[in-house]
Amino acid sequence: MKDAHGRQVTGRISWRRFAALSVPALACTAALGIALANGALAASFAVSGQQFKVSADRLTGDGFAQYGSVDANARGDLLPVAVTAIKSAELHSLCQSVVTHLPVIGDISLNLSAGTGKTPVKADDLFVDATQLSGNASFHRIEIGRDASTLTKGPDGAQGLQDLFAQQADDVAIDHLRQTAWATNAGTFRLSGLSMKVSKGKKECF
């Protein structure tokens, strides 16, 4: 490389500047890794490389908490998520779908439905690690902006890292729920009228 006077200049790195930029990033990555190893983050298992979609006509729940966290896949990649945790939940007309693309065959869809009759799907100690959520929601006694490490209204263990943003409420109701997630955990999960289908093509809940 030549300077403005045509003289050859050898490329050099400002190690002081490089260190100033890289140390905070490395420290953040290390902190996330340590927290993950200690079970402080969302992942209790390695998530797959595919997100799935969930929809429901209505979700109601007691003991709601929501906070940011991280999942990890089998390669060790960290995946940011918003954890929604509910002590006890009911879901009406639940749909869950995931689409897998296979060579030669093409798209294969796995669809699950439950709670379409009078008996809803019921879950206790429900944790959903989501990347997208929409619907018409209402809360009672909601606290927005609470430190994630001090949450008390959700299930046991529903807490995030200190200083991070979180919210909680006595109860929650969401109509026309639409959600994309990496993982779901529950202490118990009771699916009335369960139906599962595998078919060719792309057939998603929404």
mmCIF file of C-alpha atoms in Angstrom:
data_model
loop_
_atom_site.group_PDB
_atom_site.id
_atom_site.type_symbol
_atom_site.label_atom_id
_atom_site.label_comp_id
_atom_site.label_asym_id
_atom_site.label_seq_id
_atom_site.Cartn_x
_atom_site.Cartn_y
_atom_site.Cartn_z
ATOM 1 C CA MET A 1 0.000 0.000 0.000
ATOM 2 C CA LYS A 2 1.308 3.501 -0.848
ATOM 3 C CA ASP A 3 0.778 6.765 1.009
ATOM 4 C CA ALA A 4 -0.214 10.132 -0.514
ATOM 5 C CA HIS A 5 3.429 10.738 -1.565
ATOM 6 C CA GLY A 6 3.758 7.426 -3.393
ATOM 7 C CA ARG A 7 5.918 5.797 -0.720
ATOM 8 C CA GLN A 8 5.385 2.122 0.173
ATOM 9 C CA VAL A 9 3.746 1.707 3.564
ATOM 10 C CA THR A 10 3.636 -1.552 5.462
ATOM 11 C CA GLY A 11 0.268 -2.371 7.036
ATOM 12 C CA ARG A 12 0.408 -2.297 10.825
ATOM 13 C CA ILE A 13 -2.103 -3.128 13.535
ATOM 14 C CA SER A 14 -2.625 -0.899 16.542
ATOM 15 C CA TRP A 15 -2.591 -3.608 19.195
ATOM 16 C CA ARG A 16 -3.746 -1.186 21.864
ATOM 17 C CA ARG A 17 -6.822 -0.285 19.808
ATOM 18 C CA PHE A 18 -7.406 -3.940 18.892
ATOM 19 C CA ALA A 19 -7.267 -4.933 22.560
ATOM 20 C CA ALA A 20 -9.642 -2.155 23.545
ATOM 21 C CA LEU A 21 -12.190 -3.403 21.024
ATOM 22 C CA SER A 22 -11.757 -7.136 21.487
ATOM 23 C CA VAL A 23 -11.475 -7.494 25.263
ATOM 24 C CA PRO A 24 -15.089 -6.421 26.019
ATOM 25 C CA ALA A 25 -16.422 -8.785 23.339
ATOM 26 C CA LEU A 26 -14.305 -11.675 24.630
ATOM 27 C CA ALA A 27 -15.338 -10.941 28.203
ATOM 28 C CA CYS A 28 -19.014 -10.912 27.202
ATOM 29 C CA THR A 29 -18.661 -14.230 25.351
ATOM 30 C CA ALA A 30 -16.799 -15.764 28.283
ATOM 31 C CA ALA A 31 -19.452 -14.560 30.745
ATOM 32 C CA LEU A 32 -22.226 -16.064 28.623
ATOM 33 C CA GLY A 33 -20.302 -19.332 28.360
ATOM 34 C CA ILE A 34 -19.751 -19.514 32.120
ATOM 35 C CA ALA A 35 -23.383 -18.655 32.817
ATOM 36 C CA LEU A 36 -24.534 -21.323 30.370
ATOM 37 C CA ALA A 37 -22.282 -23.913 31.986
ATOM 38 C CA ASN A 38 -23.686 -23.016 35.401
ATOM 39 C CA GLY A 39 -27.259 -23.356 34.187
ATOM 40 C CA ALA A 40 -28.012 -19.652 34.563
ATOM 41 C CA LEU A 41 -29.252 -19.283 30.975
ATOM 42 C CA ALA A 42 -32.237 -20.772 29.217
ATOM 43 C CA ALA A 43 -30.798 -23.887 27.614
ATOM 44 C CA SER A 44 -31.205 -27.151 29.516
ATOM 45 C CA PHE A 45 -30.417 -29.124 26.350
ATOM 46 C CA ALA A 46 -28.824 -28.513 22.975
ATOM 47 C CA VAL A 47 -31.498 -27.140 20.655
ATOM 48 C CA SER A 48 -31.865 -28.311 17.069
ATOM 49 C CA GLY A 49 -30.938 -26.221 14.071
ATOM 50 C CA GLN A 50 -34.613 -25.582 13.288
ATOM 51 C CA GLN A 51 -37.074 -23.225 14.863
ATOM 52 C CA PHE A 52 -40.721 -24.283 15.093
ATOM 53 C CA LYS A 53 -43.979 -22.354 15.001
ATOM 54 C CA VAL A 54 -46.764 -22.437 17.583
ATOM 55 C CA SER A 55 -50.216 -20.907 17.384
ATOM 56 C CA ALA A 56 -53.272 -20.983 19.638
ATOM 57 C CA ASP A 57 -56.677 -19.334 19.593
ATOM 58 C CA ARG A 58 -56.173 -18.375 23.223
ATOM 59 C CA LEU A 59 -53.583 -18.822 25.976
ATOM 60 C CA THR A 60 -54.320 -18.099 29.623
ATOM 61 C CA GLY A 61 -51.844 -18.503 32.451
ATOM 62 C CA ASP A 62 -51.135 -17.774 36.090
ATOM 63 C CA GLY A 63 -47.677 -16.692 37.245
ATOM 64 C CA PHE A 64 -46.109 -14.977 34.218
ATOM 65 C CA ALA A 65 -42.448 -13.986 33.782
ATOM 66 C CA GLN A 66 -40.472 -12.930 30.701
ATOM 67 C CA TYR A 67 -36.769 -12.180 30.311
ATOM 68 C CA GLY A 68 -33.946 -12.343 27.788
ATOM 69 C CA SER A 69 -31.606 -15.309 27.724
ATOM 70 C CA VAL A 70 -29.574 -17.575 25.433
ATOM 71 C CA ASP A 71 -29.964 -21.119 24.086
ATOM 72 C CA ALA A 72 -27.140 -23.192 22.613
ATOM 73 C CA ASN A 73 -27.094 -25.733 19.784
ATOM 74 C CA ALA A 74 -24.963 -28.869 19.483
ATOM 75 C CA ARG A 75 -22.171 -26.846 17.841
ATOM 76 C CA GLY A 76 -21.999 -24.540 20.844
ATOM 77 C CA ASP A 77 -23.474 -21.542 19.015
ATOM 78 C CA LEU A 78 -25.292 -19.150 21.349
ATOM 79 C CA LEU A 79 -28.808 -18.168 20.245
ATOM 80 C CA PRO A 80 -30.562 -15.163 21.851
ATOM 81 C CA VAL A 81 -34.134 -15.820 22.998
ATOM 82 C CA ALA A 82 -36.937 -14.252 24.994
ATOM 83 C CA VAL A 83 -37.997 -16.734 27.658
ATOM 84 C CA THR A 84 -41.704 -16.762 28.508
ATOM 85 C CA ALA A 85 -42.311 -18.679 31.743
ATOM 86 C CA ILE A 86 -45.776 -19.495 33.155
ATOM 87 C CA LYS A 87 -46.601 -21.464 36.319
ATOM 88 C CA SER A 88 -49.812 -22.940 34.903
ATOM 89 C CA ALA A 89 -51.168 -22.409 31.389
ATOM 90 C CA GLU A 90 -54.084 -23.453 29.206
ATOM 91 C CA LEU A 91 -54.017 -23.289 25.398
ATOM 92 C CA HIS A 92 -57.080 -23.595 23.186
ATOM 93 C CA SER A 93 -56.677 -24.981 19.630
ATOM 94 C CA LEU A 94 -52.927 -25.496 19.834
ATOM 95 C CA CYS A 95 -50.961 -25.947 16.604
ATOM 96 C CA GLN A 96 -47.254 -26.726 16.322
ATOM 97 C CA SER A 97 -45.346 -27.098 13.062
ATOM 98 C CA VAL A 98 -41.804 -27.566 11.816
ATOM 99 C CA VAL A 99 -40.622 -27.842 8.207
ATOM 100 C CA THR A 100 -37.532 -29.845 7.252
ATOM 101 C CA HIS A 101 -35.945 -29.606 3.811
ATOM 102 C CA LEU A 102 -34.461 -32.898 2.594
ATOM 103 C CA PRO A 103 -32.342 -33.408 -0.551
ATOM 104 C CA VAL A 104 -34.297 -34.895 -3.496
ATOM 105 C CA ILE A 105 -37.515 -35.161 -1.429
ATOM 106 C CA GLY A 106 -37.907 -31.450 -0.699
ATOM 107 C CA ASP A 107 -39.922 -29.977 2.177
ATOM 108 C CA ILE A 108 -41.372 -32.288 4.827
ATOM 109 C CA SER A 109 -43.824 -30.844 7.367
ATOM 110 C CA LEU A 110 -44.540 -32.166 10.852
ATOM 111 C CA ASN A 111 -47.817 -30.816 12.243
ATOM 112 C CA LEU A 112 -49.235 -31.366 15.713
ATOM 113 C CA SER A 113 -52.620 -30.202 16.975
ATOM 114 C CA ALA A 114 -54.392 -30.564 20.326
ATOM 115 C CA GLY A 115 -56.953 -28.881 22.546
ATOM 116 C CA THR A 116 -59.400 -28.292 19.718
ATOM 117 C CA GLY A 117 -62.421 -29.569 21.677
ATOM 118 C CA LYS A 118 -63.815 -28.503 25.031
ATOM 119 C CA THR A 119 -60.674 -29.565 26.922
ATOM 120 C CA PRO A 120 -57.683 -27.257 26.374
ATOM 121 C CA VAL A 121 -54.019 -28.198 26.443
ATOM 122 C CA LYS A 122 -52.689 -27.782 29.990
ATOM 123 C CA ALA A 123 -49.090 -27.162 31.042
ATOM 124 C CA ASP A 124 -47.369 -26.595 34.381
ATOM 125 C CA ASP A 125 -43.995 -24.868 34.801
ATOM 126 C CA LEU A 126 -43.983 -23.921 31.117
ATOM 127 C CA PHE A 127 -40.859 -22.322 29.583
ATOM 128 C CA VAL A 128 -40.814 -21.202 25.946
ATOM 129 C CA ASP A 129 -37.559 -19.916 24.386
ATOM 130 C CA ALA A 130 -38.930 -17.742 21.589
ATOM 131 C CA THR A 131 -37.578 -15.406 18.922
ATOM 132 C CA GLN A 132 -40.974 -13.986 17.911
ATOM 133 C CA LEU A 133 -44.335 -13.616 19.637
ATOM 134 C CA SER A 134 -47.503 -11.775 18.664
ATOM 135 C CA GLY A 135 -51.153 -11.612 19.697
ATOM 136 C CA ASN A 136 -53.586 -9.560 21.755
ATOM 137 C CA ALA A 137 -52.365 -9.716 25.349
ATOM 138 C CA SER A 138 -53.670 -8.570 28.729
ATOM 139 C CA PHE A 139 -51.993 -8.759 32.135
ATOM 140 C CA HIS A 140 -52.915 -8.184 35.775
ATOM 141 C CA ARG A 141 -50.494 -6.505 38.200
ATOM 142 C CA ILE A 142 -47.700 -6.350 35.652
ATOM 143 C CA GLU A 143 -44.206 -5.120 36.525
ATOM 144 C CA ILE A 144 -42.189 -3.937 33.504
ATOM 145 C CA GLY A 145 -38.471 -3.253 33.734
ATOM 146 C CA ARG A 146 -37.758 -5.433 36.774
ATOM 147 C CA ASP A 147 -34.239 -6.859 37.195
ATOM 148 C CA ALA A 148 -34.299 -10.336 35.653
ATOM 149 C CA SER A 149 -32.487 -11.878 38.630
ATOM 150 C CA THR A 150 -35.252 -10.810 41.039
ATOM 151 C CA LEU A 151 -38.335 -12.275 39.323
ATOM 152 C CA THR A 152 -40.747 -13.980 41.743
ATOM 153 C CA LYS A 153 -44.076 -14.579 39.969
ATOM 154 C CA GLY A 154 -43.086 -17.236 37.422
ATOM 155 C CA PRO A 155 -42.182 -20.897 37.936
ATOM 156 C CA ASP A 156 -39.233 -21.897 40.106
ATOM 157 C CA GLY A 157 -36.016 -21.043 38.263
ATOM 158 C CA ALA A 158 -37.672 -18.429 36.054
ATOM 159 C CA GLN A 159 -34.965 -15.808 36.498
ATOM 160 C CA GLY A 160 -32.389 -14.239 34.185
ATOM 161 C CA LEU A 161 -29.041 -12.561 34.694
ATOM 162 C CA GLN A 162 -28.590 -9.638 37.069
ATOM 163 C CA ASP A 163 -29.096 -6.146 35.580
ATOM 164 C CA LEU A 164 -31.002 -7.476 32.557
ATOM 165 C CA PHE A 165 -34.523 -6.280 31.641
ATOM 166 C CA ALA A 166 -37.520 -8.438 32.566
ATOM 167 C CA GLN A 167 -41.231 -8.255 33.294
ATOM 168 C CA GLN A 168 -43.713 -10.282 35.320
ATOM 169 C CA ALA A 169 -47.427 -10.382 36.111
ATOM 170 C CA ASP A 170 -49.938 -12.242 38.254
ATOM 171 C CA ASP A 171 -51.610 -13.636 35.131
ATOM 172 C CA VAL A 172 -51.655 -13.336 31.344
ATOM 173 C CA ALA A 173 -54.168 -13.876 28.520
ATOM 174 C CA ILE A 174 -53.184 -13.860 24.843
ATOM 175 C CA ASP A 175 -55.672 -14.170 21.989
ATOM 176 C CA HIS A 176 -54.537 -15.225 18.493
ATOM 177 C CA LEU A 177 -51.122 -16.330 19.763
ATOM 178 C CA ARG A 178 -48.409 -16.626 17.100
ATOM 179 C CA GLN A 179 -44.938 -17.672 18.181
ATOM 180 C CA THR A 180 -41.633 -18.874 16.730
ATOM 181 C CA ALA A 181 -39.330 -20.705 19.129
ATOM 182 C CA TRP A 182 -36.170 -22.759 19.566
ATOM 183 C CA ALA A 183 -37.354 -24.794 22.558
ATOM 184 C CA THR A 184 -40.175 -25.543 24.985
ATOM 185 C CA ASN A 185 -39.864 -27.076 28.457
ATOM 186 C CA ALA A 186 -42.666 -28.025 30.835
ATOM 187 C CA GLY A 187 -42.993 -29.880 34.116
ATOM 188 C CA THR A 188 -46.181 -31.462 32.795
ATOM 189 C CA PHE A 189 -47.792 -31.084 29.368
ATOM 190 C CA ARG A 190 -51.259 -32.581 28.845
ATOM 191 C CA LEU A 191 -52.494 -32.583 25.238
ATOM 192 C CA SER A 192 -56.149 -33.484 24.810
ATOM 193 C CA GLY A 193 -57.186 -34.729 21.373
ATOM 194 C CA LEU A 194 -53.574 -34.994 20.180
ATOM 195 C CA SER A 195 -53.109 -35.406 16.428
ATOM 196 C CA MET A 196 -49.757 -35.576 14.599
ATOM 197 C CA LYS A 197 -49.254 -35.646 10.833
ATOM 198 C CA VAL A 198 -46.220 -35.800 8.543
ATOM 199 C CA SER A 199 -46.706 -34.650 4.959
ATOM 200 C CA LYS A 200 -44.787 -33.432 1.913
ATOM 201 C CA GLY A 201 -44.676 -29.720 1.248
ATOM 202 C CA LYS A 202 -44.571 -26.647 3.460
ATOM 203 C CA LYS A 203 -47.551 -26.636 5.818
ATOM 204 C CA GLU A 204 -47.111 -24.341 8.808
ATOM 205 C CA CYS A 205 -49.402 -23.126 11.591
ATOM 206 C CA PHE A 206 -49.111 -19.568 10.245
#
